[in-house]
Amino acid sequence: MADLPHPGARLVSDDEPGGLGGDALAARTARAAAALAELPPGPVFCGMRNDLPSVVRYLAAWQARRAVALLDPDLPAASLADLASRFRPAALLGFAHAPHGATARTAGSATHPDLAVLLATSGSTGSPKLVRLSRAAVLANARAIAEALAIGPAEIAPTSLPLHYSYGLSVLNSHLVAGASVLLTDAGLLERSFWTSLDEHRCTSLAAVPYQYEMLRRLRFDPADHPALTTLTQAGGRLRAELITEFAALSTTFYVMYGQTEATARIAVLPPDRLAGKPGSAGLAVPGGRLEIVDGEVVYHGPNVMMGYAEEAADLAKGDELGGVLRTGDLGHLDDEGFLHLTGRVKRIAKIFGVRVNLDDVERLLRDCGPIAATGGDDRVTVWAEGVDAKGCSTLARRLGTELRLHWSGFDVRGVDRLPLLTTGKIDYRALEART
């Protein structure tokens, strides 16, 4: 099997419209790897933008077998300083708010020889743990995704998600390992330049999270307007059933997927030809993986499971602590064909008047109302409804009370113009909790 990248893989951008691949990409990567080799021991912290310098730097770290943390390039200075003090990187590269003189530290922390990639478990707020991913795990998941999604050398995918986010990174890795192409663009789906580049480079697939699909629906997106675009993929949370049906009808191929950063990216894929017969399913385990349910919790077994978490520099030298077994923290069940159906999160539980309420159930009950987020509080649940006025909020609270057989006053429904999002496109629940 090919390593990362496959010799036939190409990186395309507005700066490199003809593409960078083969010997040219290898030479540029080798020069960057030589520069990384001059740094002191320790992980390299990279601000990972959706651009050519960032990707070459990532591939250089891979070639030089240096552990690299791929982080939000626009991390606030205080958050970046906290991470640097906890993990003692050899260098901070590509950050907008890096401390002066932080590009060449003199004392990095020791790293395990199998450690390849570090990804943060949360957004830019708080003190995220880092997920420790081995070289074998990254390659195993990239190959599994390429197989499950039938990615071949003719495919080209745009960077519609941040590359410091596991889903976005998996799009890059799965295409590079398959000898396919990746269009590098920092433009978002709501920007005209994104679609101009997508059409100019004849992109064949598009990856997005649920909120992005909600926005695409509002924009009346139609894949027919982009003739080369044949495949849509979705992960990063549950997409409303009616949107799955709608986008599946619009596209030639629509993949619903489920994953976690702790499993390098994706854990299960629902084949497009089973969408109609398996409504609400997250699919089958990716090739090489296995799913089971233990006391209601989804447990995944596979070569793409992380080595473990890191909360401080000493953790970077640790070996594999999980042995390929990941307790996902998700609740679910497997049907008689082994298809996974998720029902909620172990910790997404609140109490109203002493009654346990699953916050994911609250969101599912209101999925027909547009973008919704639910957070827990003191003996009540706060529901954040995008674009809903005061009268609508009152109606939703009473609806929840009726559906869940609880007094409606236990639900504080608030209208918001826009739900706050992480850079990954997922809802920023921490920011919402801070408002209560």
XYZ file of C-alpha atoms in Angstrom:
436
model
C 0.000 0.000 0.000
C 1.102 3.548 -0.690
C 2.625 5.795 1.925
C 1.688 9.427 2.409
C 1.668 10.943 -0.161
C 1.334 8.492 -3.045
C 3.730 9.453 -5.890
C 0.751 10.283 -8.087
C -0.912 12.646 -5.611
C -1.190 16.360 -6.430
C -1.786 19.542 -4.475
C -3.578 22.274 -6.415
C -4.126 25.898 -5.426
C -4.635 29.276 -7.036
C -0.874 29.758 -6.579
C -0.164 26.374 -8.189
C -2.995 26.015 -10.744
C -1.109 23.303 -12.594
C -0.680 21.317 -9.434
C 2.308 20.266 -7.372
C 3.007 16.557 -7.321
C 5.508 13.832 -8.143
C 9.169 14.836 -8.057
C 8.393 18.546 -7.565
C 6.331 17.894 -4.435
C 8.908 15.410 -3.171
C 11.712 17.941 -3.616
C 9.850 20.735 -1.849
C 8.912 18.378 0.983
C 12.508 17.189 1.325
C 13.769 20.773 1.671
C 11.202 21.486 4.375
C 12.044 18.210 6.136
C 15.739 19.154 6.198
C 14.842 22.443 7.899
C 12.761 20.617 10.514
C 15.650 18.244 11.164
C 17.742 21.229 12.321
C 15.313 21.994 15.139
C 15.880 20.689 18.675
C 14.047 17.529 19.814
C 10.358 17.728 20.526
C 7.060 18.144 18.707
C 6.608 20.799 16.067
C 3.532 22.990 16.532
C 2.084 24.049 13.177
C -0.649 26.569 12.516
C -2.436 24.537 9.848
C -4.036 26.666 7.159
C -5.657 25.317 4.025
C -2.689 26.376 1.937
C 0.347 24.901 0.255
C 3.023 25.960 2.795
C 1.057 24.366 5.638
C 0.521 21.078 3.819
C 4.161 20.898 2.697
C 5.217 21.508 6.305
C 2.914 18.689 7.467
C 4.289 16.288 4.840
C 7.827 17.329 5.768
C 7.203 16.443 9.410
C 5.783 13.113 8.243
C 8.856 12.447 6.090
C 11.249 13.508 8.855
C 9.297 11.351 11.356
C 8.764 14.296 13.662
C 5.632 14.509 15.769
C 3.575 17.464 14.567
C 0.647 19.191 16.290
C -1.771 20.590 13.721
C -3.546 23.503 15.371
C -5.768 26.451 14.572
C -3.398 29.027 13.030
C -5.426 31.860 14.556
C -5.301 30.624 18.142
C -5.327 33.563 20.578
C -1.878 34.328 21.972
C -2.885 33.253 25.499
C -4.218 29.868 24.324
C -1.133 29.222 22.229
C 1.144 30.210 25.110
C -0.718 27.814 27.406
C -0.278 24.931 24.983
C 3.396 25.778 24.469
C 4.053 25.850 28.207
C 2.318 22.506 28.699
C 3.908 20.617 25.784
C 7.277 22.390 25.208
C 7.364 22.238 21.383
C 10.588 22.507 19.439
C 9.027 25.256 17.312
C 5.859 27.254 16.697
C 5.356 27.666 12.947
C 2.613 29.361 10.968
C 0.681 30.997 13.810
C -0.784 34.480 13.515
C -0.262 35.221 17.221
C 2.938 33.366 18.092
C 5.049 34.958 20.847
C 8.059 36.864 19.562
C 11.106 34.624 19.173
C 9.090 31.386 19.518
C 10.069 29.876 16.188
C 13.131 28.053 17.523
C 12.954 26.927 21.132
C 16.052 25.381 22.681
C 14.471 22.638 24.794
C 11.667 20.534 23.363
C 9.964 17.593 25.050
C 10.707 13.955 24.225
C 8.215 12.163 21.942
C 7.504 8.487 21.396
C 8.986 7.175 18.113
C 5.561 6.006 16.890
C 3.904 9.382 17.503
C 3.120 11.196 14.250
C 0.231 13.660 14.659
C -1.313 15.590 17.544
C -4.807 17.078 17.226
C -6.721 19.154 19.754
C -9.929 17.769 21.234
C -11.736 21.108 21.338
C -11.799 24.598 19.871
C -9.626 27.550 20.788
C -11.170 28.065 24.237
C -10.288 26.159 27.391
C -7.292 23.872 27.768
C -7.743 21.094 25.224
C -6.117 17.719 25.528
C -4.146 16.553 22.532
C -5.012 13.302 20.783
C -1.876 11.229 20.134
C -2.034 9.555 16.728
C 0.564 7.077 15.551
C 1.918 6.874 12.036
C 0.224 3.489 11.620
C -3.149 4.877 12.755
C -3.062 7.799 10.323
C -2.149 5.533 7.403
C -4.694 2.866 8.355
C -7.563 5.350 8.449
C -6.500 7.111 5.257
C -6.432 3.785 3.415
C -9.721 2.626 4.938
C -11.484 5.843 3.900
C -10.021 5.697 0.395
C -11.379 2.149 0.071
C -14.801 2.856 1.601
C -15.359 5.960 -0.539
C -13.776 4.457 -3.673
C -11.306 7.335 -4.000
C -9.203 6.892 -7.127
C -6.451 8.898 -8.854
C -8.988 10.906 -10.883
C -10.679 12.372 -7.792
C -10.092 15.927 -6.614
C -11.491 17.332 -3.364
C -11.442 20.926 -2.096
C -10.492 21.824 1.465
C -14.003 22.727 2.569
C -13.062 22.066 6.216
C -10.070 23.182 8.313
C -7.057 20.895 8.015
C -6.455 21.068 11.777
C -9.852 19.340 12.192
C -9.746 15.532 11.959
C -12.458 15.332 9.280
C -10.727 17.918 7.114
C -7.357 16.241 7.630
C -8.817 12.866 6.694
C -10.014 14.284 3.367
C -6.439 15.372 2.676
C -4.847 12.118 3.834
C -7.280 9.781 2.063
C -6.793 11.567 -1.236
C -3.013 11.782 -0.920
C -2.690 8.089 -0.077
C -4.873 7.173 -3.071
C -2.826 9.219 -5.540
C -5.695 11.693 -5.985
C -5.658 15.517 -5.863
C -6.610 18.133 -3.287
C -7.578 21.723 -4.036
C -6.190 23.931 -1.266
C -8.339 26.968 -0.518
C -8.980 29.039 2.589
C -12.270 30.303 1.148
C -15.455 29.141 2.855
C -18.587 27.620 1.327
C -20.382 30.962 1.579
C -17.748 32.716 -0.548
C -18.106 32.987 -4.316
C -14.364 32.362 -4.771
C -14.742 28.869 -3.265
C -17.195 27.804 -5.955
C -15.217 29.509 -8.693
C -12.116 27.492 -7.737
C -14.172 24.307 -7.320
C -15.453 24.621 -10.888
C -12.168 25.762 -12.415
C -10.372 22.730 -11.003
C -13.312 20.386 -11.668
C -13.601 19.076 -8.123
C -15.407 15.750 -7.919
C -16.410 15.671 -4.248
C -17.345 17.955 -1.361
C -17.103 17.236 2.379
C -19.235 19.162 4.879
C -20.617 19.067 8.427
C -24.343 19.396 9.282
C -24.315 23.170 9.782
C -22.741 23.654 6.370
C -25.468 21.534 4.794
C -28.064 23.704 6.530
C -26.422 26.749 4.962
C -26.202 25.105 1.539
C -29.921 24.389 1.685
C -30.661 28.048 2.454
C -28.495 29.016 -0.519
C -30.496 26.598 -2.726
C -27.318 24.726 -3.565
C -27.651 22.366 -6.505
C -24.769 20.053 -7.476
C -26.058 20.224 -11.060
C -24.591 23.734 -11.207
C -21.156 22.134 -10.799
C -20.910 19.432 -13.502
C -17.795 17.668 -12.211
C -19.161 17.373 -8.640
C -20.548 13.854 -8.193
C -19.944 12.978 -4.525
C -21.046 14.601 -1.267
C -19.854 13.384 2.139
C -21.179 14.253 5.597
C -19.775 13.729 9.076
C -19.194 15.852 12.175
C -22.595 15.254 13.765
C -26.097 14.129 12.933
C -27.679 15.595 9.801
C -31.457 15.945 9.746
C -33.122 13.047 7.942
C -34.936 15.289 5.460
C -31.654 16.943 4.483
C -30.025 13.552 3.944
C -32.890 12.633 1.639
C -32.764 15.984 -0.133
C -29.015 16.034 -0.784
C -28.917 12.343 -1.653
C -31.509 13.027 -4.344
C -29.435 15.913 -5.697
C -26.082 14.128 -5.885
C -24.891 11.071 -7.725
C -23.281 9.718 -4.537
C -23.962 10.775 -0.930
C -22.025 9.263 1.975
C -23.127 9.604 5.602
C -20.254 8.975 8.004
C -19.470 8.869 11.700
C -16.127 9.446 13.353
C -14.070 10.860 16.175
C -10.683 12.547 16.378
C -9.699 9.746 18.776
C -10.052 7.274 15.890
C -7.955 9.469 13.550
C -11.172 10.507 11.803
C -13.876 8.214 10.559
C -15.232 5.077 12.224
C -18.250 4.134 10.095
C -19.561 4.801 6.595
C -23.096 4.309 5.272
C -22.924 3.214 1.622
C -25.062 5.394 -0.648
C -27.084 2.403 -1.874
C -28.232 1.709 1.710
C -29.413 5.228 2.538
C -33.063 4.534 1.794
C -33.154 1.233 3.665
C -31.189 2.384 6.724
C -32.629 5.782 7.696
C -30.757 7.348 10.588
C -27.905 4.842 10.460
C -24.250 5.867 10.699
C -23.265 2.853 8.613
C -20.821 -0.029 8.894
C -17.361 0.053 10.442
C -14.652 1.218 8.041
C -12.514 -1.534 6.498
C -10.266 -3.056 9.159
C -12.482 -1.870 12.019
C -15.152 -3.478 14.199
C -18.024 -2.097 16.265
C -19.667 -3.469 19.390
C -22.043 -2.164 22.037
C -21.018 -2.464 25.676
C -23.613 -1.415 28.271
C -25.244 0.776 25.634
C -21.996 2.524 24.658
C -20.454 2.276 21.186
C -17.003 0.676 21.351
C -14.771 0.694 18.286
C -11.873 -1.675 17.576
C -9.395 -0.822 14.844
C -5.843 0.093 13.839
C -6.795 3.785 13.577
C -7.476 4.210 17.316
C -5.302 6.809 19.032
C -2.398 5.968 21.329
C -4.077 8.004 24.079
C -4.471 11.590 25.263
C -1.747 14.051 26.184
C -2.301 16.752 28.793
C 1.343 17.690 29.358
C 4.765 17.212 27.813
C 5.530 13.965 29.668
C 2.547 12.289 27.979
C 4.143 12.678 24.544
C 6.705 9.989 25.356
C 4.082 7.402 26.297
C 3.336 4.428 24.071
C -0.002 2.993 23.005
C -2.353 2.999 26.004
C -5.551 1.801 24.300
C -4.492 -1.201 22.242
C -6.821 -0.344 19.387
C -9.972 -0.165 21.535
C -11.921 3.098 21.821
C -14.881 3.695 24.120
C -16.520 6.428 22.097
C -18.791 7.969 24.729
C -21.665 7.623 22.240
C -24.804 5.618 22.919
C -26.215 3.402 20.194
C -27.107 -0.028 18.905
C -26.244 -2.328 16.016
C -28.996 -3.783 13.848
C -29.045 -7.361 12.583
C -26.734 -6.438 9.691
C -24.206 -4.664 11.888
C -25.235 -1.122 10.893
C -24.691 1.425 13.646
C -27.536 3.601 14.947
C -26.535 6.366 17.360
C -28.937 7.537 20.055
C -26.968 10.094 22.084
C -23.939 10.880 24.198
C -23.131 9.302 27.542
C -22.466 12.712 29.113
C -25.061 14.767 27.190
C -27.526 14.411 30.042
C -29.339 17.105 32.042
C -31.974 16.946 34.768
C -35.316 18.761 34.821
C -37.263 18.498 38.074
C -35.197 15.406 38.893
C -35.880 13.695 35.544
C -32.934 12.782 33.300
C -33.161 14.367 29.842
C -30.888 13.474 26.927
C -29.848 16.739 25.245
C -29.404 14.973 21.922
C -33.026 13.798 22.155
C -34.110 17.425 22.673
C -32.257 18.463 19.521
C -33.735 15.558 17.549
C -37.282 16.461 18.599
C -36.785 19.937 17.107
C -34.762 18.955 14.054
C -37.545 20.241 11.777
C -37.066 23.782 13.142
C -33.671 24.470 11.593
C -30.336 24.770 13.438
C -30.897 23.948 17.128
C -28.548 23.427 20.094
C -29.396 22.253 23.615
C -27.299 22.810 26.746
C -27.854 21.767 30.351
C -28.255 24.069 33.345
C -29.543 24.080 36.908
C -32.734 22.009 36.750
C -33.513 23.179 33.234
C -32.467 22.804 29.629
C -31.586 25.815 27.490
C -32.463 25.469 23.827
C -30.879 27.839 21.308
C -32.952 28.207 18.151
C -31.513 29.991 15.155
C -33.809 32.593 13.600
C -36.776 31.973 15.958
C -38.677 34.914 17.510
C -40.072 35.181 21.058
C -43.456 33.713 20.144
C -41.775 30.807 18.376
C -39.571 30.177 21.409
C -42.620 29.900 23.657
C -44.226 27.474 21.214
C -41.098 25.300 21.141
C -40.880 25.209 24.950
C -44.478 23.990 25.213
C -43.886 21.462 22.450
C -40.904 20.018 24.327
C -42.919 19.859 27.527
C -45.632 17.898 25.761
C -43.244 15.552 23.931
C -41.136 14.783 27.015
C -44.013 14.884 29.528
C -42.388 17.567 31.626
C -43.613 21.034 32.537
C -42.714 23.440 29.747
C -41.078 25.845 32.219
C -38.146 23.435 32.419
C -37.144 24.500 28.901
C -35.599 27.927 28.346
C -35.831 28.429 24.579
C -33.850 31.389 23.244
C -33.735 32.730 19.722
C -30.339 33.592 18.225
C -29.408 35.105 14.880
C -26.609 32.579 14.414
C -25.364 29.679 16.525
C -21.687 30.120 17.476
C -19.434 27.731 15.593
C -15.987 26.296 16.120
C -13.550 26.604 13.240
C -14.523 23.013 12.376
C -18.088 24.104 11.612
C -19.476 22.307 14.662
C -21.633 24.099 17.223
C -19.587 25.736 19.989
C -21.443 24.419 23.033
C -18.939 25.996 25.426
C -19.695 29.445 24.080
C -23.409 28.804 24.519
C -22.941 27.517 28.055
C -21.040 30.700 28.901
C -24.147 32.737 27.988
C -26.399 31.007 30.538
